[in-house]
Amino acid sequence: MVSTHPTGVQYSGSQYLPQRRDSSANPSPNQELLPLTARVDDHHLLEIGGCDVTTLVEQFGSPLYILDEETLRSACQQYRDAFKQYYKGESQVLYASKAWNCLAVCAIAASEGLGIDVVSGGELYTALQAGVSPQKIYLHGNNKSHEELILAIKSGVTIVADNWYELRTLVEIAQPAQPIRIMLRLTPGIECHTHEYIRTGHLDSKFGFDPNDLDQVFTFVSQQPALNCVGVHAHIGSQIFERQPHQDLAAVMVQWLRDAAKYGLNITELNVGGGLGIKYTESDDPPSIEEWVKAICEVIQEACAAENLPLPKLLSEPGRSLIATACVTAYTIGSSKVIPEIRTYVAIDGGMSDNPRPITYQSVYRAVVANKMSSPLTETVTIAGKHCESGDILIHNALLPKTEPGDILVVMGTGAYNYSMASNYNRLPRPAAAVVANGEANLILQRETYQDLIRQDRLPERLKNSH
Ligand code: LLP
């Protein structure tokens, strides 16, 4: 169904350009829809990082993840600088690389002074290969394998111990002469308003020690010479817009610090996790990175002062708010299907395999047409992926200019949990990714080929020529 914008005003894709540039020299990337360098050129084409998006698609193929280096660096700097400004003690921001773990992204985050949070042997290996210092890598996970623990210990990274099974395994593996550097992950029992799949801080969570076990956990750890417990960790969830839950968390964690001291544990690090939300649609209004950091620092400083505790080294591990807005996904529009009086489907050359978030969490995205940035938005269409699955809908009711095959659809805010959760469903090769900066584009992830798809396949002899 074709319709005009309900307000009757004919907006264009340009409305999504970063809005806060004039009013603030330092816009918070998590409050924008397009990357900070996005602009529309004289030919009404979308440019990111000084590169024309349609040319990038010609060069690297479609679909294409386009990562704007300036937006990612700006977010890293904002976190880093805000902690320096508002926290009187030492601080360290870790990039939660589950949002997008690959060599180039780890290298950029590390070059901005960030450490890396990893959750598997694969993420750990990638961070090490990217040249990240093991002293700045923290390994998470609620069921780390023996191999993962050994790799972490050999590499000298900090292990965030999640449960009793893991603690006992660590004690078995450890050499008392070389204590293993660990933190303890605890469940704070804090509820927050976000999708139930991405909530982790409530008591009924698979992650972390139950706070009721605090006494036993601290007692056990304090008696293990092979474990060097340096800190406590908690994470309450993701895509959170309220500041209160993180402030509550900060206060609870300072109580844990106070309690740990009673067991003779010298806890010097406190990690408040990540979770700050980003703007996926016009109506999303998350706090800025600076506002979020300030709120947490204030609570910790006040609570430590009240308890007469020295300020711990303060760690945080944002993922989404560092990288989501820095990336867009460019697709090529193909077929369409008009169902009179019902809807118009416009299909693209990707879908749930490169962005599983809409089908998994009912996530809402916005899109623009890169080659029609100044055209009025006159059509409301459903953007369908190309997978054999009716639920493979990327955007419901996308307001777009009139489109035709070959147009380049750009979905915004796809840097977090898109590539990292991508699959080969229907044996679609995963897209390429390019990083753009100052008019230059470099490939950071090669497009998979059909050969890649069968690389791990094995055809037993007896099945060969059996037909
Ligand atoms: N730290 C821990 C221990 C985490 O579990 C997470 C995210 C983070 C930090 C980073 O949270 P962020 O700053 O990105 O909100 N796949 C879901 C999100 C799952 C988040 C998992 N943990 C999505 O696409 O929304």
Tab-separated table of C-alpha atoms and ligand atoms in Angstrom:
chain	number	residue	atom	x	y	z
A	1	MET	CA	0.000	0.000	0.000
A	2	VAL	CA	1.369	3.388	-0.965
A	3	SER	CA	0.716	6.216	1.464
A	4	THR	CA	2.011	9.640	2.270
A	5	HIS	CA	3.530	10.480	5.605
A	6	PRO	CA	0.787	10.775	8.228
A	7	THR	CA	1.784	14.346	9.032
A	8	GLY	CA	1.416	15.274	5.368
A	9	VAL	CA	4.926	16.740	5.513
A	10	GLN	CA	7.219	15.359	2.888
A	11	TYR	CA	10.380	14.463	4.711
A	12	SER	CA	13.411	13.017	2.981
A	13	GLY	CA	16.172	10.670	4.109
A	14	SER	CA	18.244	13.730	5.049
A	15	GLN	CA	16.186	14.073	8.201
A	16	TYR	CA	18.282	11.264	9.685
A	17	LEU	CA	21.592	13.105	9.302
A	18	PRO	CA	23.315	13.767	12.631
A	19	GLN	CA	21.298	16.507	14.269
A	20	ARG	CA	23.453	17.696	17.096
A	21	ARG	CA	26.473	18.785	15.078
A	22	ASP	CA	25.703	22.505	15.224
A	23	SER	CA	24.482	22.671	18.787
A	24	SER	CA	27.300	20.583	20.252
A	25	ALA	CA	30.857	20.157	19.073
A	26	ASN	CA	30.876	16.648	20.414
A	27	PRO	CA	27.616	14.801	19.640
A	28	SER	CA	27.059	11.542	21.483
A	29	PRO	CA	27.069	8.822	18.795
A	30	ASN	CA	24.509	6.749	20.704
A	31	GLN	CA	21.982	9.550	20.224
A	32	GLU	CA	22.165	9.674	16.422
A	33	LEU	CA	20.669	7.458	13.737
A	34	LEU	CA	23.366	7.827	11.083
A	35	PRO	CA	27.140	7.824	11.696
A	36	LEU	CA	28.634	11.203	12.629
A	37	THR	CA	30.300	11.689	9.235
A	38	ALA	CA	27.113	11.076	7.234
A	39	ARG	CA	26.208	13.800	4.737
A	40	VAL	CA	24.347	14.149	1.486
A	41	ASP	CA	26.417	15.224	-1.502
A	42	ASP	CA	25.416	17.504	-4.383
A	43	HIS	CA	23.996	14.533	-6.290
A	44	HIS	CA	21.706	13.597	-3.373
A	45	LEU	CA	23.859	10.576	-2.574
A	46	LEU	CA	24.617	9.425	0.953
A	47	GLU	CA	28.233	9.795	1.950
A	48	ILE	CA	29.829	8.178	5.037
A	49	GLY	CA	33.442	8.723	6.072
A	50	GLY	CA	33.900	10.797	2.932
A	51	CYS	CA	32.898	7.828	0.724
A	52	ASP	CA	29.838	7.621	-1.487
A	53	VAL	CA	27.822	4.637	-0.313
A	54	THR	CA	26.684	3.600	-3.810
A	55	THR	CA	30.323	3.519	-4.961
A	56	LEU	CA	31.268	1.420	-1.927
A	57	VAL	CA	28.618	-1.114	-2.921
A	58	GLU	CA	29.968	-1.179	-6.494
A	59	GLN	CA	33.465	-1.702	-5.115
A	60	PHE	CA	32.825	-4.250	-2.345
A	61	GLY	CA	29.519	-5.816	-3.383
A	62	SER	CA	26.133	-6.077	-1.707
A	63	PRO	CA	25.063	-6.431	1.066
A	64	LEU	CA	27.837	-4.507	2.743
A	65	TYR	CA	28.479	-3.526	6.351
A	66	ILE	CA	29.999	-0.009	6.324
A	67	LEU	CA	31.841	0.969	9.510
A	68	ASP	CA	32.557	4.650	10.102
A	69	GLU	CA	35.848	4.846	11.969
A	70	GLU	CA	35.284	8.375	13.250
A	71	THR	CA	32.001	7.456	14.942
A	72	LEU	CA	33.544	4.431	16.638
A	73	ARG	CA	36.597	6.396	17.767
A	74	SER	CA	34.435	9.251	18.974
A	75	ALA	CA	32.355	6.891	21.134
A	76	CYS	CA	35.541	5.321	22.583
A	77	GLN	CA	36.923	8.768	23.374
A	78	GLN	CA	33.686	9.933	24.960
A	79	TYR	CA	33.623	7.001	27.356
A	80	ARG	CA	37.315	7.345	28.155
A	81	ASP	CA	37.194	11.117	28.625
A	82	ALA	CA	33.983	11.067	30.668
A	83	PHE	CA	35.497	8.615	33.172
A	84	LYS	CA	38.609	10.802	33.368
A	85	GLN	CA	36.437	13.844	33.977
A	86	TYR	CA	33.968	12.431	36.501
A	87	TYR	CA	35.911	9.739	38.335
A	88	LYS	CA	38.648	10.665	40.762
A	89	GLY	CA	40.171	7.170	40.790
A	90	GLU	CA	41.619	5.036	38.023
A	91	SER	CA	39.294	3.805	35.273
A	92	GLN	CA	39.380	1.480	32.294
A	93	VAL	CA	36.770	1.120	29.580
A	94	LEU	CA	36.541	-2.317	27.992
A	95	TYR	CA	34.859	-2.833	24.636
A	96	ALA	CA	32.324	-5.679	24.961
A	97	SER	CA	33.454	-7.290	21.755
A	98	LYS	CA	30.493	-9.656	21.545
A	99	ALA	CA	28.815	-6.674	19.856
A	100	TRP	CA	31.205	-7.064	16.900
A	101	ASN	CA	34.371	-9.065	17.334
A	102	CYS	CA	36.852	-8.955	14.473
A	103	LEU	CA	40.497	-7.958	14.113
A	104	ALA	CA	39.923	-4.426	12.842
A	105	VAL	CA	37.285	-3.467	15.414
A	106	CYS	CA	39.396	-4.824	18.297
A	107	ALA	CA	42.425	-2.956	16.934
A	108	ILE	CA	40.550	0.356	16.685
A	109	ALA	CA	39.117	0.043	20.206
A	110	ALA	CA	42.540	-0.888	21.606
A	111	SER	CA	44.215	2.012	19.808
A	112	GLU	CA	41.828	4.315	21.688
A	113	GLY	CA	43.117	2.880	24.960
A	114	LEU	CA	40.190	0.533	25.559
A	115	GLY	CA	40.570	-2.980	26.867
A	116	ILE	CA	38.489	-5.831	25.455
A	117	ASP	CA	35.841	-8.017	27.078
A	118	VAL	CA	35.665	-11.428	25.419
A	119	VAL	CA	33.257	-14.292	26.087
A	120	SER	CA	34.784	-17.273	24.321
A	121	GLY	CA	38.043	-18.762	23.164
A	122	GLY	CA	37.250	-17.488	19.672
A	123	GLU	CA	36.772	-13.894	20.790
A	124	LEU	CA	39.854	-14.143	22.992
A	125	TYR	CA	41.956	-15.489	20.123
A	126	THR	CA	40.765	-12.672	17.861
A	127	ALA	CA	41.576	-9.972	20.425
A	128	LEU	CA	45.059	-11.434	20.976
A	129	GLN	CA	45.644	-11.663	17.237
A	130	ALA	CA	44.577	-8.026	16.913
A	131	GLY	CA	47.475	-7.174	19.218
A	132	VAL	CA	45.446	-6.297	22.310
A	133	SER	CA	47.524	-6.474	25.484
A	134	PRO	CA	46.464	-9.471	27.650
A	135	GLN	CA	46.536	-7.185	30.699
A	136	LYS	CA	43.562	-5.397	29.165
A	137	ILE	CA	41.529	-8.484	28.220
A	138	TYR	CA	38.806	-9.922	30.463
A	139	LEU	CA	37.249	-13.327	29.743
A	140	HIS	CA	33.566	-13.801	30.566
A	141	GLY	CA	31.243	-16.755	30.157
A	142	ASN	CA	28.860	-18.883	32.214
A	143	ASN	CA	30.287	-22.178	30.964
A	144	LYS	CA	33.878	-21.679	29.914
A	145	SER	CA	35.457	-24.860	28.650
A	146	HIS	CA	38.644	-26.302	30.024
A	147	GLU	CA	40.414	-25.293	26.798
A	148	GLU	CA	39.129	-21.733	27.074
A	149	LEU	CA	40.344	-21.464	30.658
A	150	ILE	CA	43.764	-22.850	29.742
A	151	LEU	CA	44.075	-20.407	26.826
A	152	ALA	CA	43.103	-17.538	29.128
A	153	ILE	CA	45.601	-18.575	31.808
A	154	LYS	CA	48.438	-19.086	29.322
A	155	SER	CA	47.712	-15.726	27.726
A	156	GLY	CA	47.639	-13.963	31.089
A	157	VAL	CA	44.193	-12.406	30.749
A	158	THR	CA	41.821	-11.824	33.668
A	159	ILE	CA	39.087	-14.412	34.087
A	160	VAL	CA	35.674	-13.282	35.274
A	161	ALA	CA	34.601	-16.322	37.297
A	162	ASP	CA	30.890	-16.961	36.954
A	163	ASN	CA	29.993	-19.983	39.095
A	164	TRP	CA	31.143	-22.651	41.557
A	165	TYR	CA	31.994	-25.180	38.875
A	166	GLU	CA	34.342	-22.702	37.259
A	167	LEU	CA	35.963	-21.682	40.557
A	168	ARG	CA	36.673	-25.314	41.423
A	169	THR	CA	38.031	-26.001	37.941
A	170	LEU	CA	40.336	-23.002	38.242
A	171	VAL	CA	41.647	-24.241	41.565
A	172	GLU	CA	42.378	-27.621	39.950
A	173	ILE	CA	44.219	-26.078	37.010
A	174	ALA	CA	46.061	-23.386	38.945
A	175	GLN	CA	49.691	-23.465	39.982
A	176	PRO	CA	49.952	-21.803	43.404
A	177	ALA	CA	53.250	-20.268	42.311
A	178	GLN	CA	51.394	-18.397	39.572
A	179	PRO	CA	48.032	-17.269	40.918
A	180	ILE	CA	45.300	-16.742	38.364
A	181	ARG	CA	43.948	-13.212	38.143
A	182	ILE	CA	40.171	-13.396	38.536
A	183	MET	CA	37.133	-11.246	39.159
A	184	LEU	CA	33.832	-12.549	40.517
A	185	ARG	CA	30.606	-12.068	38.613
A	186	LEU	CA	27.642	-11.610	40.902
A	187	THR	CA	23.950	-11.271	40.118
A	188	PRO	CA	22.822	-7.992	41.635
A	189	GLY	CA	19.077	-8.664	41.651
A	190	ILE	CA	18.262	-5.506	39.717
A	191	GLU	CA	15.410	-5.343	37.234
A	192	CYS	CA	15.528	-3.093	34.195
A	193	HIS	CA	13.164	-2.393	31.325
A	194	THR	CA	14.491	-4.129	28.286
A	195	HIS	CA	13.710	-7.213	26.229
A	196	GLU	CA	13.648	-10.280	28.505
A	197	TYR	CA	16.309	-12.037	26.397
A	198	ILE	CA	18.832	-9.261	27.033
A	199	ARG	CA	18.203	-8.805	30.754
A	200	THR	CA	20.851	-10.330	32.977
A	201	GLY	CA	20.854	-8.633	36.362
A	202	HIS	CA	17.641	-10.083	37.808
A	203	LEU	CA	17.946	-12.926	40.306
A	204	ASP	CA	16.578	-15.521	37.886
A	205	SER	CA	19.540	-15.130	35.521
A	206	LYS	CA	21.860	-17.831	34.238
A	207	PHE	CA	24.845	-15.551	34.847
A	208	GLY	CA	26.899	-15.022	37.953
A	209	PHE	CA	26.886	-16.101	41.591
A	210	ASP	CA	23.713	-15.728	43.573
A	211	PRO	CA	24.198	-12.771	45.956
A	212	ASN	CA	22.956	-15.027	48.773
A	213	ASP	CA	26.119	-17.092	48.271
A	214	LEU	CA	28.352	-14.059	48.724
A	215	ASP	CA	29.560	-15.228	52.114
A	216	GLN	CA	30.612	-18.693	50.872
A	217	VAL	CA	32.147	-17.339	47.679
A	218	PHE	CA	34.294	-14.765	49.458
A	219	THR	CA	35.295	-17.336	52.095
A	220	PHE	CA	36.270	-19.894	49.446
A	221	VAL	CA	38.226	-17.452	47.303
A	222	SER	CA	40.041	-15.953	50.268
A	223	GLN	CA	41.345	-19.434	51.123
A	224	GLN	CA	42.787	-20.178	47.678
A	225	PRO	CA	46.376	-19.038	47.271
A	226	ALA	CA	46.153	-19.981	43.584
A	227	LEU	CA	43.429	-17.427	42.946
A	228	ASN	CA	44.202	-13.742	42.940
A	229	CYS	CA	40.767	-12.195	43.182
A	230	VAL	CA	41.066	-8.548	42.192
A	231	GLY	CA	37.510	-7.466	41.629
A	232	VAL	CA	33.773	-7.870	41.355
A	233	HIS	CA	31.659	-7.640	38.239
A	234	ALA	CA	27.979	-7.298	37.364
A	235	HIS	CA	25.995	-6.560	34.222
A	236	ILE	CA	22.272	-5.841	34.341
A	237	GLY	CA	21.212	-5.946	30.697
A	238	SER	CA	21.371	-4.231	27.362
A	239	GLN	CA	19.675	-1.356	25.457
A	240	ILE	CA	18.801	0.401	28.726
A	241	PHE	CA	17.613	4.014	28.669
A	242	GLU	CA	17.094	4.634	32.373
A	243	ARG	CA	20.020	5.723	34.495
A	244	GLN	CA	18.554	4.548	37.795
A	245	PRO	CA	19.224	0.783	37.409
A	246	HIS	CA	22.927	1.400	36.813
A	247	GLN	CA	23.057	3.812	39.746
A	248	ASP	CA	21.377	1.186	41.931
A	249	LEU	CA	23.885	-1.351	40.678
A	250	ALA	CA	26.822	0.916	41.489
A	251	ALA	CA	25.536	1.320	45.048
A	252	VAL	CA	25.053	-2.440	45.509
A	253	MET	CA	28.540	-3.131	44.190
A	254	VAL	CA	30.161	-0.789	46.697
A	255	GLN	CA	28.471	-2.840	49.434
A	256	TRP	CA	30.121	-5.940	47.944
A	257	LEU	CA	33.489	-4.166	48.146
A	258	ARG	CA	32.866	-3.380	51.786
A	259	ASP	CA	31.874	-7.015	52.481
A	260	ALA	CA	34.911	-8.430	50.646
A	261	ALA	CA	37.244	-6.496	52.908
A	262	LYS	CA	35.860	-8.456	55.895
A	263	TYR	CA	37.240	-11.660	54.355
A	264	GLY	CA	40.668	-10.148	53.894
A	265	LEU	CA	40.184	-9.922	50.140
A	266	ASN	CA	41.934	-7.011	48.545
A	267	ILE	CA	39.358	-6.110	45.923
A	268	THR	CA	40.578	-3.164	43.905
A	269	GLU	CA	38.499	-3.372	40.709
A	270	LEU	CA	34.821	-2.877	40.209
A	271	ASN	CA	33.214	-3.555	36.818
A	272	VAL	CA	29.706	-2.181	36.277
A	273	GLY	CA	29.203	-3.941	32.920
A	274	GLY	CA	27.647	-2.271	29.901
A	275	GLY	CA	24.103	-1.747	28.742
A	276	LEU	CA	23.663	1.876	27.685
A	277	GLY	CA	21.098	2.011	24.890
A	278	ILE	CA	21.259	3.665	21.493
A	279	LYS	CA	18.840	5.470	19.228
A	280	TYR	CA	17.380	3.065	16.667
A	281	THR	CA	14.360	5.242	15.849
A	282	GLU	CA	13.448	8.930	16.126
A	283	SER	CA	11.525	8.296	19.341
A	284	ASP	CA	14.398	6.571	21.175
A	285	ASP	CA	16.006	8.981	23.630
A	286	PRO	CA	18.889	7.357	25.501
A	287	PRO	CA	21.115	9.366	27.831
A	288	SER	CA	24.386	10.444	26.254
A	289	ILE	CA	27.565	8.518	26.992
A	290	GLU	CA	28.719	11.370	29.214
A	291	GLU	CA	25.449	11.461	31.176
A	292	TRP	CA	25.593	7.703	31.771
A	293	VAL	CA	29.202	7.755	32.951
A	294	LYS	CA	28.625	10.756	35.199
A	295	ALA	CA	25.626	9.123	36.886
A	296	ILE	CA	27.606	5.987	37.738
A	297	CYS	CA	30.745	7.808	38.894
A	298	GLU	CA	28.757	10.021	41.251
A	299	VAL	CA	27.075	7.087	42.959
A	300	ILE	CA	30.299	5.123	43.394
A	301	GLN	CA	32.199	8.092	44.772
A	302	GLU	CA	29.446	8.963	47.216
A	303	ALA	CA	28.993	5.358	48.369
A	304	CYS	CA	32.742	4.830	48.836
A	305	ALA	CA	33.003	8.051	50.789
A	306	ALA	CA	30.076	6.989	52.991
A	307	GLU	CA	31.727	3.603	53.660
A	308	ASN	CA	35.151	5.128	54.047
A	309	LEU	CA	36.509	2.899	51.286
A	310	PRO	CA	39.283	3.822	48.864
A	311	LEU	CA	38.027	4.307	45.305
A	312	PRO	CA	38.342	1.101	43.293
A	313	LYS	CA	39.638	1.021	39.738
A	314	LEU	CA	36.379	1.467	37.862
A	315	LEU	CA	35.782	-0.709	34.821
A	316	SER	CA	32.859	-0.649	32.427
A	317	GLU	CA	32.208	-2.709	29.350
A	318	PRO	CA	29.899	-1.079	26.821
A	319	GLY	CA	29.327	-2.803	23.500
A	320	ARG	CA	26.284	-1.515	21.651
A	321	SER	CA	26.741	2.173	22.504
A	322	LEU	CA	30.325	2.062	21.191
A	323	ILE	CA	29.672	0.507	17.833
A	324	ALA	CA	26.002	0.328	16.836
A	325	THR	CA	25.662	3.788	15.298
A	326	ALA	CA	29.083	3.580	13.654
A	327	CYS	CA	27.837	1.021	11.138
A	328	VAL	CA	25.136	0.819	8.498
A	329	THR	CA	24.239	-2.087	6.244
A	330	ALA	CA	23.798	-1.348	2.537
A	331	TYR	CA	21.546	-3.688	0.545
A	332	THR	CA	20.413	-3.713	-3.056
A	333	ILE	CA	16.689	-3.600	-3.648
A	334	GLY	CA	15.311	-6.322	-5.925
A	335	SER	CA	11.795	-7.654	-6.319
A	336	SER	CA	8.650	-6.204	-4.864
A	337	LYS	CA	5.146	-7.482	-4.364
A	338	VAL	CA	2.117	-5.239	-4.156
A	339	ILE	CA	-0.858	-6.754	-2.347
A	340	PRO	CA	-3.615	-4.224	-2.996
A	341	GLU	CA	-5.101	-2.671	0.136
A	342	ILE	CA	-2.799	-4.796	2.312
A	343	ARG	CA	0.889	-4.015	1.848
A	344	THR	CA	3.812	-3.702	-0.491
A	345	TYR	CA	6.812	-5.935	0.124
A	346	VAL	CA	10.145	-4.632	-1.114
A	347	ALA	CA	12.853	-7.301	-1.012
A	348	ILE	CA	16.545	-6.854	-0.412
A	349	ASP	CA	19.522	-9.135	-1.006
A	350	GLY	CA	20.087	-10.022	2.666
A	351	GLY	CA	17.909	-10.322	5.759
A	352	MET	CA	17.807	-12.397	8.911
A	353	SER	CA	21.194	-13.987	8.193
A	354	ASP	CA	23.049	-10.660	8.342
A	355	ASN	CA	20.673	-9.006	10.842
A	356	PRO	CA	18.864	-11.523	13.066
A	357	ARG	CA	17.709	-8.872	15.552
A	358	PRO	CA	14.234	-8.106	14.145
A	359	ILE	CA	13.214	-11.769	14.064
A	360	THR	CA	14.841	-12.494	17.436
A	361	TYR	CA	13.897	-9.450	19.502
A	362	GLN	CA	11.322	-7.668	17.317
A	363	SER	CA	13.909	-4.893	16.985
A	364	VAL	CA	12.910	-1.856	14.983
A	365	TYR	CA	15.235	-0.265	12.442
A	366	ARG	CA	15.093	2.752	10.160
A	367	ALA	CA	16.405	2.916	6.618
A	368	VAL	CA	17.179	5.443	3.898
A	369	VAL	CA	17.791	5.039	0.190
A	370	ALA	CA	21.408	6.037	-0.413
A	371	ASN	CA	20.858	7.161	-4.011
A	372	LYS	CA	17.652	9.127	-3.279
A	373	MET	CA	18.516	11.055	-0.134
A	374	SER	CA	16.595	14.190	-1.087
A	375	SER	CA	13.519	12.508	-2.550
A	376	PRO	CA	10.309	12.902	-0.584
A	377	LEU	CA	9.279	9.949	1.544
A	378	THR	CA	6.068	8.936	-0.139
A	379	GLU	CA	5.765	5.178	0.368
A	380	THR	CA	5.210	2.953	3.344
A	381	VAL	CA	6.555	-0.503	2.546
A	382	THR	CA	7.630	-3.698	4.282
A	383	ILE	CA	11.291	-4.511	3.800
A	384	ALA	CA	11.554	-8.252	3.317
A	385	GLY	CA	14.712	-10.316	3.482
A	386	LYS	CA	15.443	-13.018	0.924
A	387	HIS	CA	15.266	-16.000	3.284
A	388	CYS	CA	12.746	-18.801	2.975
A	389	GLU	CA	10.937	-17.734	6.080
A	390	SER	CA	7.864	-15.496	6.307
A	391	GLY	CA	9.189	-13.913	9.486
A	392	ASP	CA	12.258	-12.660	7.639
A	393	ILE	CA	11.088	-9.049	7.670
A	394	LEU	CA	13.740	-6.456	8.362
A	395	ILE	CA	11.486	-3.418	8.704
A	396	HIS	CA	7.726	-3.108	9.017
A	397	ASN	CA	6.230	0.124	7.661
A	398	ALA	CA	9.432	1.667	6.348
A	399	LEU	CA	8.815	5.175	5.111
A	400	LEU	CA	10.829	5.558	1.917
A	401	PRO	CA	10.924	7.422	-1.377
A	402	LYS	CA	9.567	5.485	-4.347
A	403	THR	CA	12.051	2.680	-4.875
A	404	GLU	CA	13.044	0.556	-7.837
A	405	PRO	CA	15.306	-2.435	-8.370
A	406	GLY	CA	18.953	-1.497	-8.003
A	407	ASP	CA	18.359	1.211	-5.404
A	408	ILE	CA	20.640	0.987	-2.377
A	409	LEU	CA	18.796	0.618	0.908
A	410	VAL	CA	20.823	1.628	3.943
A	411	VAL	CA	19.688	0.265	7.309
A	412	MET	CA	21.049	2.359	10.170
A	413	GLY	CA	22.478	1.389	13.543
A	414	THR	CA	23.616	-2.107	12.569
A	415	GLY	CA	27.077	-2.143	14.147
A	416	ALA	CA	26.090	-4.072	17.260
A	417	TYR	CA	25.011	-7.707	17.282
A	418	ASN	CA	24.516	-7.932	13.520
A	419	TYR	CA	27.754	-9.290	12.067
A	420	SER	CA	28.462	-11.030	15.369
A	421	MET	CA	25.123	-12.869	15.283
A	422	ALA	CA	25.087	-13.398	11.516
A	423	SER	CA	24.568	-16.889	10.147
A	424	ASN	CA	24.686	-18.749	6.867
A	425	TYR	CA	20.990	-19.592	6.999
A	426	ASN	CA	19.861	-20.780	3.574
A	427	ARG	CA	23.579	-20.925	2.804
A	428	LEU	CA	23.886	-17.244	2.185
A	429	PRO	CA	27.525	-16.160	2.328
A	430	ARG	CA	28.118	-13.588	5.065
A	431	PRO	CA	28.548	-10.036	3.661
A	432	ALA	CA	31.788	-8.099	3.457
A	433	ALA	CA	32.556	-5.191	5.780
A	434	ALA	CA	34.541	-2.068	4.956
A	435	VAL	CA	35.841	0.630	7.278
A	436	VAL	CA	35.633	4.182	5.948
A	437	ALA	CA	37.609	7.231	7.049
A	438	ASN	CA	38.546	10.477	5.315
A	439	GLY	CA	37.431	9.339	1.884
A	440	GLU	CA	39.279	6.024	2.100
A	441	ALA	CA	37.645	2.604	2.349
A	442	ASN	CA	39.360	-0.599	3.459
A	443	LEU	CA	38.027	-4.103	3.549
A	444	ILE	CA	37.923	-5.490	7.115
A	445	LEU	CA	35.907	-8.634	6.493
A	446	GLN	CA	35.987	-10.400	3.207
A	447	ARG	CA	32.689	-11.517	1.688
A	448	GLU	CA	32.252	-15.255	2.083
A	449	THR	CA	32.262	-17.290	-1.085
A	450	TYR	CA	30.415	-20.468	-2.022
A	451	GLN	CA	33.731	-22.286	-1.488
A	452	ASP	CA	33.787	-20.915	2.061
A	453	LEU	CA	30.339	-22.370	2.608
A	454	ILE	CA	31.443	-25.916	1.889
A	455	ARG	CA	34.918	-25.580	3.448
A	456	GLN	CA	33.929	-27.555	6.556
A	457	ASP	CA	31.683	-30.010	4.703
A	458	ARG	CA	32.910	-33.575	4.394
A	459	LEU	CA	31.452	-36.093	1.996
A	460	PRO	CA	32.146	-39.638	3.261
A	461	GLU	CA	33.565	-41.913	0.549
A	462	ARG	CA	30.505	-44.154	0.592
A	463	LEU	CA	28.263	-41.222	-0.288
A	464	LYS	CA	30.324	-40.173	-3.288
A	465	ASN	CA	28.823	-41.111	-6.653
A	466	SER	CA	26.107	-42.983	-4.764
A	467	HIS	CA	23.387	-41.622	-7.019
B	1	LLP	N1	29.047	-7.124	29.626
B	1	LLP	C1	28.393	-8.289	29.691
B	1	LLP	C2	28.739	-9.250	30.730
B	1	LLP	C3	27.392	-8.573	28.750
B	1	LLP	O1	26.740	-9.723	28.844
B	1	LLP	C4	27.086	-7.622	27.739
B	1	LLP	C5	26.070	-7.902	26.762
B	1	LLP	C6	27.811	-6.420	27.710
B	1	LLP	C7	28.778	-6.202	28.663
B	1	LLP	C8	27.578	-5.367	26.672
B	1	LLP	O2	26.292	-4.847	26.744
B	1	LLP	P1	25.888	-3.623	25.775
B	1	LLP	O3	26.683	-2.416	26.201
B	1	LLP	O4	26.192	-4.019	24.388
B	1	LLP	O5	24.437	-3.433	26.019
B	1	LLP	N2	22.270	-9.772	21.215
B	1	LLP	C9	21.500	-8.809	21.966
B	1	LLP	C10	22.320	-8.173	23.041
B	1	LLP	C11	22.894	-9.166	24.018
B	1	LLP	C12	23.779	-8.515	25.045
B	1	LLP	C13	24.595	-9.534	25.712
B	1	LLP	N3	25.460	-9.020	26.724
B	1	LLP	C14	20.953	-7.753	21.015
B	1	LLP	O6	21.170	-7.882	19.819
B	1	LLP	O7	20.270	-6.841	21.452
